[in-house]
PDB file of C-alpha atoms in Angstrom:
ATOM      1  CA  MET A   1      41.041 -63.954 109.047  1.00 53.00           C
ATOM      2  CA  HIS A   2      44.749 -64.110 108.459  1.00 57.00           C
ATOM      3  CA  LYS A   3      46.862 -61.237 109.837  1.00 58.00           C
ATOM      4  CA  THR A   4      48.560 -60.555 106.432  1.00 58.00           C
ATOM      5  CA  SER A   5      45.177 -60.339 104.675  1.00 62.00           C
ATOM      6  CA  LEU A   6      43.926 -57.883 107.297  1.00 60.00           C
ATOM      7  CA  CYS A   7      47.023 -55.667 106.837  1.00 57.00           C
ATOM      8  CA  VAL A   8      46.569 -55.628 103.036  1.00 56.00           C
ATOM      9  CA  ARG A   9      42.901 -54.653 103.397  1.00 62.00           C
ATOM     10  CA  LEU A  10      43.781 -51.954 105.900  1.00 59.00           C
ATOM     11  CA  ARG A  11      46.405 -50.540 103.513  1.00 61.00           C
ATOM     12  CA  TYR A  12      43.865 -50.481 100.673  1.00 59.00           C
ATOM     13  CA  LEU A  13      41.365 -48.713 102.908  1.00 56.00           C
ATOM     14  CA  ILE A  14      43.989 -46.117 103.888  1.00 62.00           C
ATOM     15  CA  LEU A  15      44.886 -45.583 100.208  1.00 55.00           C
ATOM     16  CA  ILE A  16      41.219 -45.106  99.288  1.00 58.00           C
ATOM     17  CA  LEU A  17      40.704 -42.617 102.126  1.00 54.00           C
ATOM     18  CA  LEU A  18      43.840 -40.675 101.137  1.00 51.00           C
ATOM     19  CA  SER A  19      42.678 -40.658  97.521  1.00 52.00           C
ATOM     20  CA  LEU A  20      39.279 -39.262  98.509  1.00 49.00           C
ATOM     21  CA  ALA A  21      40.906 -36.622 100.733  1.00 48.00           C
ATOM     22  CA  GLY A  22      43.184 -35.631  97.855  1.00 45.00           C
ATOM     23  CA  GLN A  23      40.216 -35.290  95.517  1.00 40.00           C
ATOM     24  CA  ALA A  24      38.462 -33.032  98.017  1.00 40.00           C
ATOM     25  CA  ALA A  25      41.585 -30.855  98.261  1.00 45.00           C
ATOM     26  CA  TRP A  26      41.678 -30.526  94.439  1.00 51.00           C
ATOM     27  CA  ALA A  27      37.925 -30.157  93.982  1.00 49.00           C
ATOM     28  CA  GLN A  28      36.865 -27.415  91.598  1.00 89.00           C
ATOM     29  CA  THR A  29      35.782 -24.016  92.849  1.00 94.00           C
ATOM     30  CA  THR A  30      33.236 -21.930  90.982  1.00 95.00           C
ATOM     31  CA  TYR A  31      33.526 -18.158  91.326  1.00 97.00           C
ATOM     32  CA  TYR A  32      30.636 -15.853  90.418  1.00 97.00           C
ATOM     33  CA  VAL A  33      30.981 -12.252  89.256  1.00 97.00           C
ATOM     34  CA  ALA A  34      28.109  -9.757  88.931  1.00 97.00           C
ATOM     35  CA  ALA A  35      27.965  -6.008  88.330  1.00 94.00           C
ATOM     36  CA  ASN A  36      26.097  -5.583  91.633  1.00 96.00           C
ATOM     37  CA  GLY A  37      28.483  -7.843  93.578  1.00 96.00           C
ATOM     38  CA  ASN A  38      31.131  -6.815  96.079  1.00 96.00           C
ATOM     39  CA  ASP A  39      34.821  -7.679  95.961  1.00 97.00           C
ATOM     40  CA  VAL A  40      34.842  -8.372  99.715  1.00 97.00           C
ATOM     41  CA  ASN A  41      32.472 -11.315  99.078  1.00 97.00           C
ATOM     42  CA  ASP A  42      33.880 -14.828  98.729  1.00 96.00           C
ATOM     43  CA  GLY A  43      32.488 -15.054  95.179  1.00 96.00           C
ATOM     44  CA  ARG A  44      31.452 -18.682  95.625  1.00 97.00           C
ATOM     45  CA  SER A  45      27.722 -18.300  95.120  1.00 96.00           C
ATOM     46  CA  THR A  46      25.251 -16.234  93.131  1.00 96.00           C
ATOM     47  CA  GLY A  47      24.228 -14.675  96.453  1.00 96.00           C
ATOM     48  CA  SER A  48      27.752 -13.393  97.195  1.00 97.00           C
ATOM     49  CA  PRO A  49      29.440 -12.680  93.858  1.00 98.00           C
ATOM     50  CA  PHE A  50      32.565 -10.645  93.229  1.00 97.00           C
ATOM     51  CA  ARG A  51      32.043  -7.314  91.458  1.00 96.00           C
ATOM     52  CA  SER A  52      35.152  -6.789  89.346  1.00 93.00           C
ATOM     53  CA  LEU A  53      37.501  -8.511  86.961  1.00 92.00           C
ATOM     54  CA  ALA A  54      40.334  -6.962  88.989  1.00 91.00           C
ATOM     55  CA  LYS A  55      39.273  -9.178  91.911  1.00 95.00           C
ATOM     56  CA  VAL A  56      39.197 -12.262  89.672  1.00 95.00           C
ATOM     57  CA  ASN A  57      42.720 -11.383  88.508  1.00 93.00           C
ATOM     58  CA  THR A  58      43.957 -11.751  92.114  1.00 94.00           C
ATOM     59  CA  LEU A  59      42.756 -15.366  92.382  1.00 94.00           C
ATOM     60  CA  THR A  60      45.060 -18.347  92.078  1.00 92.00           C
ATOM     61  CA  LEU A  61      42.904 -20.541  89.877  1.00 93.00           C
ATOM     62  CA  ARG A  62      43.428 -24.295  89.748  1.00 92.00           C
ATOM     63  CA  ALA A  63      42.581 -26.973  87.221  1.00 91.00           C
ATOM     64  CA  GLY A  64      38.816 -27.447  87.189  1.00 92.00           C
ATOM     65  CA  ASP A  65      37.978 -24.013  88.606  1.00 94.00           C
ATOM     66  CA  ALA A  66      35.343 -21.895  86.855  1.00 94.00           C
ATOM     67  CA  VAL A  67      34.745 -18.151  86.703  1.00 96.00           C
ATOM     68  CA  LEU A  68      31.162 -17.336  85.752  1.00 96.00           C
ATOM     69  CA  LEU A  69      30.128 -13.820  84.699  1.00 96.00           C
ATOM     70  CA  ARG A  70      26.467 -12.879  85.083  1.00 97.00           C
ATOM     71  CA  ARG A  71      24.602 -12.583  81.794  1.00 96.00           C
ATOM     72  CA  GLY A  72      23.399  -9.101  80.905  1.00 95.00           C
ATOM     73  CA  ASP A  73      26.217  -7.395  82.861  1.00 94.00           C
ATOM     74  CA  THR A  74      29.148  -5.382  81.519  1.00 91.00           C
ATOM     75  CA  PHE A  75      32.547  -5.723  83.165  1.00 90.00           C
ATOM     76  CA  GLN A  76      35.197  -3.076  82.632  1.00 85.00           C
ATOM     77  CA  GLY A  77      38.872  -3.909  82.562  1.00 83.00           C
ATOM     78  CA  ASN A  78      40.837  -6.953  81.512  1.00 85.00           C
ATOM     79  CA  LEU A  79      40.612 -10.570  82.577  1.00 89.00           C
ATOM     80  CA  SER A  80      44.072 -12.094  83.095  1.00 87.00           C
ATOM     81  CA  VAL A  81      44.178 -15.827  83.750  1.00 88.00           C
ATOM     82  CA  ARG A  82      47.779 -16.641  84.657  1.00 88.00           C
ATOM     83  CA  GLN A  83      47.294 -20.285  85.602  1.00 89.00           C
ATOM     84  CA  SER A  84      46.286 -23.193  83.404  1.00 85.00           C
ATOM     85  CA  GLY A  85      44.156 -26.237  83.793  1.00 86.00           C
ATOM     86  CA  SER A  86      44.723 -29.532  82.041  1.00 86.00           C
ATOM     87  CA  ALA A  87      43.245 -31.224  78.988  1.00 85.00           C
ATOM     88  CA  GLY A  88      40.743 -33.116  81.101  1.00 86.00           C
ATOM     89  CA  ASN A  89      40.279 -30.442  83.757  1.00 89.00           C
ATOM     90  CA  PRO A  90      40.409 -26.936  82.203  1.00 91.00           C
ATOM     91  CA  ILE A  91      39.892 -23.589  83.888  1.00 92.00           C
ATOM     92  CA  VAL A  92      36.530 -22.429  82.550  1.00 92.00           C
ATOM     93  CA  ILE A  93      35.395 -18.844  81.890  1.00 94.00           C
ATOM     94  CA  ASP A  94      31.660 -18.821  81.158  1.00 95.00           C
ATOM     95  CA  ALA A  95      28.353 -17.113  81.946  1.00 96.00           C
ATOM     96  CA  TYR A  96      25.472 -17.780  84.304  1.00 96.00           C
ATOM     97  CA  GLY A  97      21.884 -16.671  84.574  1.00 96.00           C
ATOM     98  CA  PRO A  98      19.379 -15.627  81.914  1.00 95.00           C
ATOM     99  CA  GLY A  99      19.856 -12.912  79.304  1.00 94.00           C
ATOM    100  CA  ASN A 100      22.455 -11.726  76.839  1.00 95.00           C
ATOM    101  CA  LYS A 101      26.076 -12.778  77.057  1.00 95.00           C
ATOM    102  CA  PRO A 102      28.111 -10.731  79.518  1.00 95.00           C
ATOM    103  CA  ILE A 103      30.392  -8.079  78.032  1.00 92.00           C
ATOM    104  CA  VAL A 104      34.058  -7.744  78.974  1.00 90.00           C
ATOM    105  CA  ALA A 105      34.612  -4.162  77.867  1.00 83.00           C
ATOM    106  CA  GLY A 106      38.377  -3.965  78.285  1.00 79.00           C
ATOM    107  CA  SER A 107      37.858  -0.347  79.246  1.00 78.00           C
ATOM    108  CA  ALA A 108      38.332   1.884  82.235  1.00 78.00           C
ATOM    109  CA  ALA A 109      35.828   4.297  83.746  1.00 78.00           C
ATOM    110  CA  ILE A 110      37.252   7.800  83.672  1.00 84.00           C
ATOM    111  CA  GLY A 111      36.254  10.616  85.990  1.00 84.00           C
ATOM    112  CA  GLY A 112      37.609  14.023  86.878  1.00 89.00           C
ATOM    113  CA  TRP A 113      37.008  15.607  83.487  1.00 89.00           C
ATOM    114  CA  SER A 114      37.936  19.271  83.077  1.00 91.00           C
ATOM    115  CA  ARG A 115      36.981  21.631  80.294  1.00 88.00           C
ATOM    116  CA  ASN A 116      39.144  24.215  78.599  1.00 84.00           C
ATOM    117  CA  GLY A 117      37.014  25.898  75.945  1.00 81.00           C
ATOM    118  CA  ASN A 118      35.820  23.130  73.663  1.00 72.00           C
ATOM    119  CA  VAL A 119      38.450  20.646  74.838  1.00 76.00           C
ATOM    120  CA  TRP A 120      37.685  18.095  77.552  1.00 79.00           C
ATOM    121  CA  GLN A 121      40.530  16.345  79.398  1.00 84.00           C
ATOM    122  CA  ALA A 122      40.919  13.647  82.042  1.00 86.00           C
ATOM    123  CA  SER A 123      43.821  11.611  83.382  1.00 86.00           C
ATOM    124  CA  CYS A 124      43.714   7.847  82.945  1.00 83.00           C
ATOM    125  CA  ALA A 125      46.612   5.826  84.364  1.00 78.00           C
ATOM    126  CA  ALA A 126      44.855   2.577  83.361  1.00 74.00           C
ATOM    127  CA  CYS A 127      44.588   3.615  79.694  1.00 76.00           C
ATOM    128  CA  GLY A 128      48.209   2.959  78.786  1.00 72.00           C
ATOM    129  CA  SER A 129      49.973   4.876  76.047  1.00 71.00           C
ATOM    130  CA  GLN A 130      47.257   4.669  73.409  1.00 70.00           C
ATOM    131  CA  VAL A 131      43.515   5.184  73.635  1.00 73.00           C
ATOM    132  CA  ALA A 132      41.620   3.038  71.137  1.00 74.00           C
ATOM    133  CA  GLY A 133      38.045   4.027  71.958  1.00 77.00           C
ATOM    134  CA  LEU A 134      35.929   6.464  73.902  1.00 77.00           C
ATOM    135  CA  TYR A 135      32.378   5.713  75.020  1.00 78.00           C
ATOM    136  CA  ARG A 136      29.581   7.684  76.675  1.00 78.00           C
ATOM    137  CA  ASN A 137      26.581   5.751  77.986  1.00 75.00           C
ATOM    138  CA  GLY A 138      27.674   2.696  75.993  1.00 71.00           C
ATOM    139  CA  THR A 139      27.879   4.587  72.682  1.00 78.00           C
ATOM    140  CA  ALA A 140      31.189   4.971  70.833  1.00 75.00           C
ATOM    141  CA  LEU A 141      32.369   8.557  70.420  1.00 76.00           C
ATOM    142  CA  PRO A 142      34.938   9.893  67.987  1.00 70.00           C
ATOM    143  CA  LEU A 143      38.343  10.249  69.649  1.00 69.00           C
ATOM    144  CA  GLY A 144      38.764  13.741  68.327  1.00 69.00           C
ATOM    145  CA  ARG A 145      36.697  15.260  65.606  1.00 70.00           C
ATOM    146  CA  TYR A 146      36.715  18.485  63.761  1.00 74.00           C
ATOM    147  CA  PRO A 147      34.300  19.876  62.927  1.00 75.00           C
ATOM    148  CA  ASN A 148      31.716  18.731  65.434  1.00 75.00           C
ATOM    149  CA  LEU A 149      28.671  16.837  64.215  1.00 77.00           C
ATOM    150  CA  SER A 150      26.477  19.625  65.610  1.00 78.00           C
ATOM    151  CA  ASP A 151      28.142  22.313  63.458  1.00 79.00           C
ATOM    152  CA  ALA A 152      26.274  23.921  60.545  1.00 78.00           C
ATOM    153  CA  ASN A 153      28.203  21.786  58.033  1.00 77.00           C
ATOM    154  CA  LYS A 154      27.092  18.604  59.894  1.00 77.00           C
ATOM    155  CA  GLY A 155      30.666  17.679  60.799  1.00 78.00           C
ATOM    156  CA  TYR A 156      32.248  17.878  57.361  1.00 82.00           C
ATOM    157  CA  LEU A 157      34.620  20.233  55.567  1.00 83.00           C
ATOM    158  CA  THR A 158      34.719  20.691  51.800  1.00 83.00           C
ATOM    159  CA  ILE A 159      38.009  19.937  50.046  1.00 85.00           C
ATOM    160  CA  GLN A 160      39.018  22.813  47.804  1.00 86.00           C
ATOM    161  CA  SER A 161      42.142  21.167  46.394  1.00 87.00           C
ATOM    162  CA  HIS A 162      44.802  18.562  47.082  1.00 85.00           C
ATOM    163  CA  ASN A 163      48.486  18.073  46.418  1.00 86.00           C
ATOM    164  CA  GLY A 164      49.121  14.372  45.848  1.00 85.00           C
ATOM    165  CA  LYS A 165      48.178  12.135  48.757  1.00 78.00           C
ATOM    166  CA  ASN A 166      49.768  14.267  51.462  1.00 78.00           C
ATOM    167  CA  GLN A 167      48.086  17.652  51.395  1.00 80.00           C
ATOM    168  CA  LEU A 168      44.452  18.773  51.410  1.00 80.00           C
ATOM    169  CA  THR A 169      43.213  22.340  51.310  1.00 83.00           C
ATOM    170  CA  SER A 170      39.823  23.067  52.833  1.00 82.00           C
ATOM    171  CA  GLN A 171      37.361  25.665  51.537  1.00 82.00           C
ATOM    172  CA  GLN A 172      36.782  26.606  55.177  1.00 81.00           C
ATOM    173  CA  GLY A 173      39.558  28.289  57.108  1.00 77.00           C
ATOM    174  CA  LEU A 174      41.239  26.183  59.799  1.00 76.00           C
ATOM    175  CA  SER A 175      42.604  27.708  62.971  1.00 72.00           C
ATOM    176  CA  THR A 176      44.780  24.702  63.863  1.00 75.00           C
ATOM    177  CA  ASN A 177      47.699  23.003  62.120  1.00 76.00           C
ATOM    178  CA  TRP A 178      46.481  19.469  61.439  1.00 73.00           C
ATOM    179  CA  THR A 179      49.802  18.062  60.179  1.00 73.00           C
ATOM    180  CA  GLY A 180      49.941  14.375  61.153  1.00 70.00           C
ATOM    181  CA  GLY A 181      46.179  14.193  61.675  1.00 72.00           C
ATOM    182  CA  GLU A 182      43.933  11.473  60.275  1.00 73.00           C
ATOM    183  CA  VAL A 183      41.439  12.335  57.564  1.00 76.00           C
ATOM    184  CA  VAL A 184      38.219  10.467  57.028  1.00 76.00           C
ATOM    185  CA  GLU A 185      36.596  11.430  53.768  1.00 76.00           C
ATOM    186  CA  ARG A 186      33.291  10.718  52.148  1.00 73.00           C
ATOM    187  CA  PRO A 187      32.661  11.022  48.430  1.00 71.00           C
TER     188      PRO A 187
END
């Protein structure tokens, strides 16, 4: 075999090997997340999933990577993907396992509640400046309601009179100034 032909073949072989090594370096990674996982896990199998979206948010995802949330689980918080894939190699957020679609609740668990009379309070640094929903055992609760649903009037007041669209007078006496409050009425 001619020496030039051997050099060309050797170069092609080196290029192929480098190409394969490059593909291995850019190979996709699949991360698994489950409510019973642990954020100290590597997240790369269903046997060692991450637990939280906060952990996923710390990852540097690459084109072709996938984040799979276990079906039937609820994940509190936000999912922030700061990287992007490409048209032919997107970053995929999907589900795995049997059951209902996973839920990303966009919420924060709150503890440390204290009670002052009929008012319950808790601090929530993760809530931001506006609370849009309150849940107990997966059921939506009113953010603040007067009267309570358990009261004798079943949670409703009776309007005695009104003054335009800006003032209502209740038949029942009110102990609090509700100026600026929101009214929900039923006919």
